[in-house]
Amino acid sequence: MTDMIVLNGGSSSGKTSIARSLQELLPSLWLTLGTDTFVEALPSTGAGIEFGADGTVTVGPEFRAVEAAWITGVAAMAAAGARVVVDEVFLGGAASQQRWRTELARRGLGVLWVGVRCDAQVAARREAARGDRIAGMAERQAESVHQGVTYDLVVDTSRTEPRACAREIAARVD
């Protein structure tokens, strides 16, 4: 049984739109939690995360410590019966996935790992239209977040609308 769907992709790749569509398409109730939820919960200073003017994102030990608690908490919710779509940006590629994978496996959760790809230029245009992201973030993350990451399914929002991607993902949920 699928307890969690983990969507990994760069900024402005369409993960949140896919997650919202999944909530509409899947027959049971699914929560959507992710990197934006987590980052918005952090204090504005001293959280160990820095956003460079060029779109780089740097994290330190303070961030990693609280991120570990976040991952444990999200996994605990799923283990308690809440089905969860995680909208994530694996800044560290495979190492980021491993942090999630270790905790989810420890709890025996069924996970569908989904790569959300988007052409860097398409993501950059979306980023500019949004106006709430640092210019350059989408382009920098478009490929780097996928390095070394393994998926059960990969979708591409530069060629397919998010709702169609969500339908493809929903078909794999049991």
PDB file of C-alpha atoms in Angstrom:
ATOM      1  CA  MET A   1       0.000   0.000   0.000  1.00  0.00           C
ATOM      2  CA  THR A   2       1.221   3.504  -0.804  1.00  0.00           C
ATOM      3  CA  ASP A   3       1.411   5.542   2.396  1.00  0.00           C
ATOM      4  CA  MET A   4       3.442   8.407   0.944  1.00  0.00           C
ATOM      5  CA  ILE A   5       4.181   9.951  -2.407  1.00  0.00           C
ATOM      6  CA  VAL A   6       7.470  11.857  -2.495  1.00  0.00           C
ATOM      7  CA  LEU A   7       7.683  14.397  -5.311  1.00  0.00           C
ATOM      8  CA  ASN A   8      11.220  15.678  -5.873  1.00  0.00           C
ATOM      9  CA  GLY A   9      12.025  18.466  -8.281  1.00  0.00           C
ATOM     10  CA  GLY A  10      13.594  21.877  -8.519  1.00  0.00           C
ATOM     11  CA  SER A  11      11.948  25.153  -7.694  1.00  0.00           C
ATOM     12  CA  SER A  12       9.053  26.027 -10.020  1.00  0.00           C
ATOM     13  CA  SER A  13       9.021  22.546 -11.555  1.00  0.00           C
ATOM     14  CA  GLY A  14       5.301  22.028 -10.859  1.00  0.00           C
ATOM     15  CA  LYS A  15       5.443  19.853  -7.740  1.00  0.00           C
ATOM     16  CA  THR A  16       2.843  21.825  -5.798  1.00  0.00           C
ATOM     17  CA  SER A  17       0.413  21.856  -8.721  1.00  0.00           C
ATOM     18  CA  ILE A  18       0.842  18.106  -9.077  1.00  0.00           C
ATOM     19  CA  ALA A  19       0.346  17.601  -5.323  1.00  0.00           C
ATOM     20  CA  ARG A  20      -2.882  19.636  -5.339  1.00  0.00           C
ATOM     21  CA  SER A  21      -4.139  17.690  -8.353  1.00  0.00           C
ATOM     22  CA  LEU A  22      -3.344  14.430  -6.589  1.00  0.00           C
ATOM     23  CA  GLN A  23      -5.466  15.548  -3.650  1.00  0.00           C
ATOM     24  CA  GLU A  24      -8.385  15.991  -6.048  1.00  0.00           C
ATOM     25  CA  LEU A  25      -7.786  12.765  -7.993  1.00  0.00           C
ATOM     26  CA  LEU A  26      -7.016  10.230  -5.284  1.00  0.00           C
ATOM     27  CA  PRO A  27     -10.055   8.595  -3.705  1.00  0.00           C
ATOM     28  CA  SER A  28      -8.973   9.055  -0.073  1.00  0.00           C
ATOM     29  CA  LEU A  29      -7.764  12.083   1.864  1.00  0.00           C
ATOM     30  CA  TRP A  30      -4.106  12.979   1.337  1.00  0.00           C
ATOM     31  CA  LEU A  31      -2.168  15.732   3.099  1.00  0.00           C
ATOM     32  CA  THR A  32       0.389  17.798   1.196  1.00  0.00           C
ATOM     33  CA  LEU A  33       3.507  18.805   3.102  1.00  0.00           C
ATOM     34  CA  GLY A  34       6.804  19.904   1.757  1.00  0.00           C
ATOM     35  CA  THR A  35       9.829  22.045   1.626  1.00  0.00           C
ATOM     36  CA  ASP A  36       7.846  25.316   1.396  1.00  0.00           C
ATOM     37  CA  THR A  37       5.819  24.323   4.479  1.00  0.00           C
ATOM     38  CA  PHE A  38       9.015  23.514   6.332  1.00  0.00           C
ATOM     39  CA  VAL A  39      10.952  26.627   5.279  1.00  0.00           C
ATOM     40  CA  GLU A  40       7.985  28.899   6.099  1.00  0.00           C
ATOM     41  CA  ALA A  41       7.930  27.448   9.624  1.00  0.00           C
ATOM     42  CA  LEU A  42      11.576  28.423  10.222  1.00  0.00           C
ATOM     43  CA  PRO A  43      12.538  31.723  11.826  1.00  0.00           C
ATOM     44  CA  SER A  44      13.726  34.374   9.388  1.00  0.00           C
ATOM     45  CA  THR A  45      17.252  34.328  10.860  1.00  0.00           C
ATOM     46  CA  GLY A  46      19.453  31.759  12.533  1.00  0.00           C
ATOM     47  CA  ALA A  47      17.828  28.756  10.852  1.00  0.00           C
ATOM     48  CA  GLY A  48      20.955  27.607   9.061  1.00  0.00           C
ATOM     49  CA  ILE A  49      19.618  28.234   5.551  1.00  0.00           C
ATOM     50  CA  GLU A  50      20.808  30.987   3.242  1.00  0.00           C
ATOM     51  CA  PHE A  51      19.410  32.073  -0.113  1.00  0.00           C
ATOM     52  CA  GLY A  52      22.031  33.684  -2.336  1.00  0.00           C
ATOM     53  CA  ALA A  53      21.183  36.519  -4.701  1.00  0.00           C
ATOM     54  CA  ASP A  54      22.092  34.200  -7.598  1.00  0.00           C
ATOM     55  CA  GLY A  55      19.575  31.520  -6.553  1.00  0.00           C
ATOM     56  CA  THR A  56      21.940  29.316  -4.585  1.00  0.00           C
ATOM     57  CA  VAL A  57      20.646  27.703  -1.419  1.00  0.00           C
ATOM     58  CA  THR A  58      23.121  26.803   1.316  1.00  0.00           C
ATOM     59  CA  VAL A  59      22.214  24.861   4.434  1.00  0.00           C
ATOM     60  CA  GLY A  60      24.161  24.305   7.614  1.00  0.00           C
ATOM     61  CA  PRO A  61      24.059  22.011  10.637  1.00  0.00           C
ATOM     62  CA  GLU A  62      21.230  23.913  12.372  1.00  0.00           C
ATOM     63  CA  PHE A  63      19.030  23.390   9.332  1.00  0.00           C
ATOM     64  CA  ARG A  64      19.981  19.712   9.009  1.00  0.00           C
ATOM     65  CA  ALA A  65      19.138  19.078  12.674  1.00  0.00           C
ATOM     66  CA  VAL A  66      15.660  20.557  12.429  1.00  0.00           C
ATOM     67  CA  GLU A  67      15.161  18.955   8.995  1.00  0.00           C
ATOM     68  CA  ALA A  68      15.794  15.556  10.613  1.00  0.00           C
ATOM     69  CA  ALA A  69      13.040  16.313  13.126  1.00  0.00           C
ATOM     70  CA  TRP A  70      10.749  17.395  10.266  1.00  0.00           C
ATOM     71  CA  ILE A  71      11.347  14.157   8.359  1.00  0.00           C
ATOM     72  CA  THR A  72      10.718  12.122  11.505  1.00  0.00           C
ATOM     73  CA  GLY A  73       7.502  14.046  12.159  1.00  0.00           C
ATOM     74  CA  VAL A  74       6.144  13.651   8.632  1.00  0.00           C
ATOM     75  CA  ALA A  75       6.989   9.940   8.716  1.00  0.00           C
ATOM     76  CA  ALA A  76       5.246   9.601  12.088  1.00  0.00           C
ATOM     77  CA  MET A  77       2.095  11.161  10.643  1.00  0.00           C
ATOM     78  CA  ALA A  78       2.127   8.664   7.784  1.00  0.00           C
ATOM     79  CA  ALA A  79       2.813   5.781  10.174  1.00  0.00           C
ATOM     80  CA  ALA A  80      -0.185   6.923  12.238  1.00  0.00           C
ATOM     81  CA  GLY A  81      -2.414   6.602   9.167  1.00  0.00           C
ATOM     82  CA  ALA A  82      -2.312   9.975   7.416  1.00  0.00           C
ATOM     83  CA  ARG A  83      -1.506   9.555   3.744  1.00  0.00           C
ATOM     84  CA  VAL A  84       0.996  12.217   2.725  1.00  0.00           C
ATOM     85  CA  VAL A  85       2.249  13.780  -0.495  1.00  0.00           C
ATOM     86  CA  VAL A  86       5.689  15.248   0.168  1.00  0.00           C
ATOM     87  CA  ASP A  87       6.607  18.166  -2.109  1.00  0.00           C
ATOM     88  CA  GLU A  88      10.391  18.248  -1.770  1.00  0.00           C
ATOM     89  CA  VAL A  89      13.575  19.718  -3.233  1.00  0.00           C
ATOM     90  CA  PHE A  90      16.508  17.350  -2.697  1.00  0.00           C
ATOM     91  CA  LEU A  91      19.233  20.001  -2.569  1.00  0.00           C
ATOM     92  CA  GLY A  92      21.754  17.280  -1.765  1.00  0.00           C
ATOM     93  CA  GLY A  93      20.534  14.874  -4.444  1.00  0.00           C
ATOM     94  CA  ALA A  94      21.020  11.256  -3.357  1.00  0.00           C
ATOM     95  CA  ALA A  95      22.039  12.216   0.191  1.00  0.00           C
ATOM     96  CA  SER A  96      18.769  14.091   0.639  1.00  0.00           C
ATOM     97  CA  GLN A  97      16.772  11.121  -0.612  1.00  0.00           C
ATOM     98  CA  GLN A  98      18.681   8.818   1.722  1.00  0.00           C
ATOM     99  CA  ARG A  99      17.667  10.891   4.758  1.00  0.00           C
ATOM    100  CA  TRP A 100      14.006  10.390   3.806  1.00  0.00           C
ATOM    101  CA  ARG A 101      14.465   6.778   2.693  1.00  0.00           C
ATOM    102  CA  THR A 102      16.081   5.742   5.992  1.00  0.00           C
ATOM    103  CA  GLU A 103      13.281   7.160   8.137  1.00  0.00           C
ATOM    104  CA  LEU A 104      10.449   5.927   5.924  1.00  0.00           C
ATOM    105  CA  ALA A 105      11.928   2.418   5.741  1.00  0.00           C
ATOM    106  CA  ARG A 106      12.410   2.365   9.510  1.00  0.00           C
ATOM    107  CA  ARG A 107       8.666   2.848   9.838  1.00  0.00           C
ATOM    108  CA  GLY A 108       7.816   0.311   7.136  1.00  0.00           C
ATOM    109  CA  LEU A 109       6.005   2.852   4.965  1.00  0.00           C
ATOM    110  CA  GLY A 110       5.073   2.211   1.353  1.00  0.00           C
ATOM    111  CA  VAL A 111       6.526   5.050  -0.717  1.00  0.00           C
ATOM    112  CA  LEU A 112       6.118   6.057  -4.345  1.00  0.00           C
ATOM    113  CA  TRP A 113       9.222   8.058  -5.349  1.00  0.00           C
ATOM    114  CA  VAL A 114       8.449  10.503  -8.169  1.00  0.00           C
ATOM    115  CA  GLY A 115      10.912  12.703 -10.030  1.00  0.00           C
ATOM    116  CA  VAL A 116       9.337  15.930 -11.266  1.00  0.00           C
ATOM    117  CA  ARG A 117      11.487  17.165 -14.098  1.00  0.00           C
ATOM    118  CA  CYS A 118      11.149  20.461 -15.907  1.00  0.00           C
ATOM    119  CA  ASP A 119      13.371  22.031 -18.530  1.00  0.00           C
ATOM    120  CA  ALA A 120      15.536  24.696 -16.830  1.00  0.00           C
ATOM    121  CA  GLN A 121      14.366  27.476 -19.145  1.00  0.00           C
ATOM    122  CA  VAL A 122      10.683  26.592 -18.628  1.00  0.00           C
ATOM    123  CA  ALA A 123      11.175  26.537 -14.849  1.00  0.00           C
ATOM    124  CA  ALA A 124      13.008  29.888 -15.025  1.00  0.00           C
ATOM    125  CA  ARG A 125      10.064  31.447 -16.906  1.00  0.00           C
ATOM    126  CA  ARG A 126       7.646  30.114 -14.286  1.00  0.00           C
ATOM    127  CA  GLU A 127       9.901  31.423 -11.533  1.00  0.00           C
ATOM    128  CA  ALA A 128       9.901  34.914 -13.063  1.00  0.00           C
ATOM    129  CA  ALA A 129       6.108  34.863 -13.494  1.00  0.00           C
ATOM    130  CA  ARG A 130       5.607  33.807  -9.863  1.00  0.00           C
ATOM    131  CA  GLY A 131       7.619  36.685  -8.486  1.00  0.00           C
ATOM    132  CA  ASP A 132       8.096  34.973  -5.101  1.00  0.00           C
ATOM    133  CA  ARG A 133      11.360  33.171  -5.833  1.00  0.00           C
ATOM    134  CA  ILE A 134      14.946  34.316  -6.153  1.00  0.00           C
ATOM    135  CA  ALA A 135      15.906  34.572  -9.805  1.00  0.00           C
ATOM    136  CA  GLY A 136      18.200  31.730 -10.789  1.00  0.00           C
ATOM    137  CA  MET A 137      16.960  29.205  -8.229  1.00  0.00           C
ATOM    138  CA  ALA A 138      14.835  27.228 -10.701  1.00  0.00           C
ATOM    139  CA  GLU A 139      17.584  27.005 -13.296  1.00  0.00           C
ATOM    140  CA  ARG A 140      20.214  25.983 -10.721  1.00  0.00           C
ATOM    141  CA  GLN A 141      18.013  23.247  -9.259  1.00  0.00           C
ATOM    142  CA  ALA A 142      16.471  21.833 -12.456  1.00  0.00           C
ATOM    143  CA  GLU A 143      19.074  19.069 -12.760  1.00  0.00           C
ATOM    144  CA  SER A 144      21.053  19.113  -9.506  1.00  0.00           C
ATOM    145  CA  VAL A 145      18.164  17.896  -7.320  1.00  0.00           C
ATOM    146  CA  HIS A 146      17.943  14.689  -9.386  1.00  0.00           C
ATOM    147  CA  GLN A 147      21.641  13.724  -9.221  1.00  0.00           C
ATOM    148  CA  GLY A 148      21.925  10.186  -7.883  1.00  0.00           C
ATOM    149  CA  VAL A 149      18.239  10.000  -6.937  1.00  0.00           C
ATOM    150  CA  THR A 150      16.261   6.870  -7.833  1.00  0.00           C
ATOM    151  CA  TYR A 151      12.584   6.988  -8.733  1.00  0.00           C
ATOM    152  CA  ASP A 152       9.655   4.682  -9.309  1.00  0.00           C
ATOM    153  CA  LEU A 153       8.279   7.164 -11.828  1.00  0.00           C
ATOM    154  CA  VAL A 154       9.474  10.337 -13.573  1.00  0.00           C
ATOM    155  CA  VAL A 155       7.158  12.995 -14.996  1.00  0.00           C
ATOM    156  CA  ASP A 156       8.090  16.089 -16.996  1.00  0.00           C
ATOM    157  CA  THR A 157       6.016  19.235 -16.547  1.00  0.00           C
ATOM    158  CA  SER A 158       7.805  21.085 -19.330  1.00  0.00           C
ATOM    159  CA  ARG A 159       5.995  18.772 -21.765  1.00  0.00           C
ATOM    160  CA  THR A 160       2.925  17.690 -19.791  1.00  0.00           C
ATOM    161  CA  GLU A 161       0.394  19.642 -17.725  1.00  0.00           C
ATOM    162  CA  PRO A 162       0.571  19.022 -13.951  1.00  0.00           C
ATOM    163  CA  ARG A 163      -2.913  17.448 -13.842  1.00  0.00           C
ATOM    164  CA  ALA A 164      -1.934  14.896 -16.503  1.00  0.00           C
ATOM    165  CA  CYS A 165       1.242  14.155 -14.519  1.00  0.00           C
ATOM    166  CA  ALA A 166      -0.914  13.698 -11.409  1.00  0.00           C
ATOM    167  CA  ARG A 167      -3.144  11.234 -13.282  1.00  0.00           C
ATOM    168  CA  GLU A 168      -0.068   9.216 -14.230  1.00  0.00           C
ATOM    169  CA  ILE A 169       1.101   9.209 -10.614  1.00  0.00           C
ATOM    170  CA  ALA A 170      -2.353   8.364  -9.240  1.00  0.00           C
ATOM    171  CA  ALA A 171      -2.482   5.314 -11.508  1.00  0.00           C
ATOM    172  CA  ARG A 172       0.561   3.952  -9.615  1.00  0.00           C
ATOM    173  CA  VAL A 173      -0.927   4.421  -6.132  1.00  0.00           C
ATOM    174  CA  ASP A 174      -2.341   1.357  -4.443  1.00  0.00           C
TER     175      ASP A 174
END
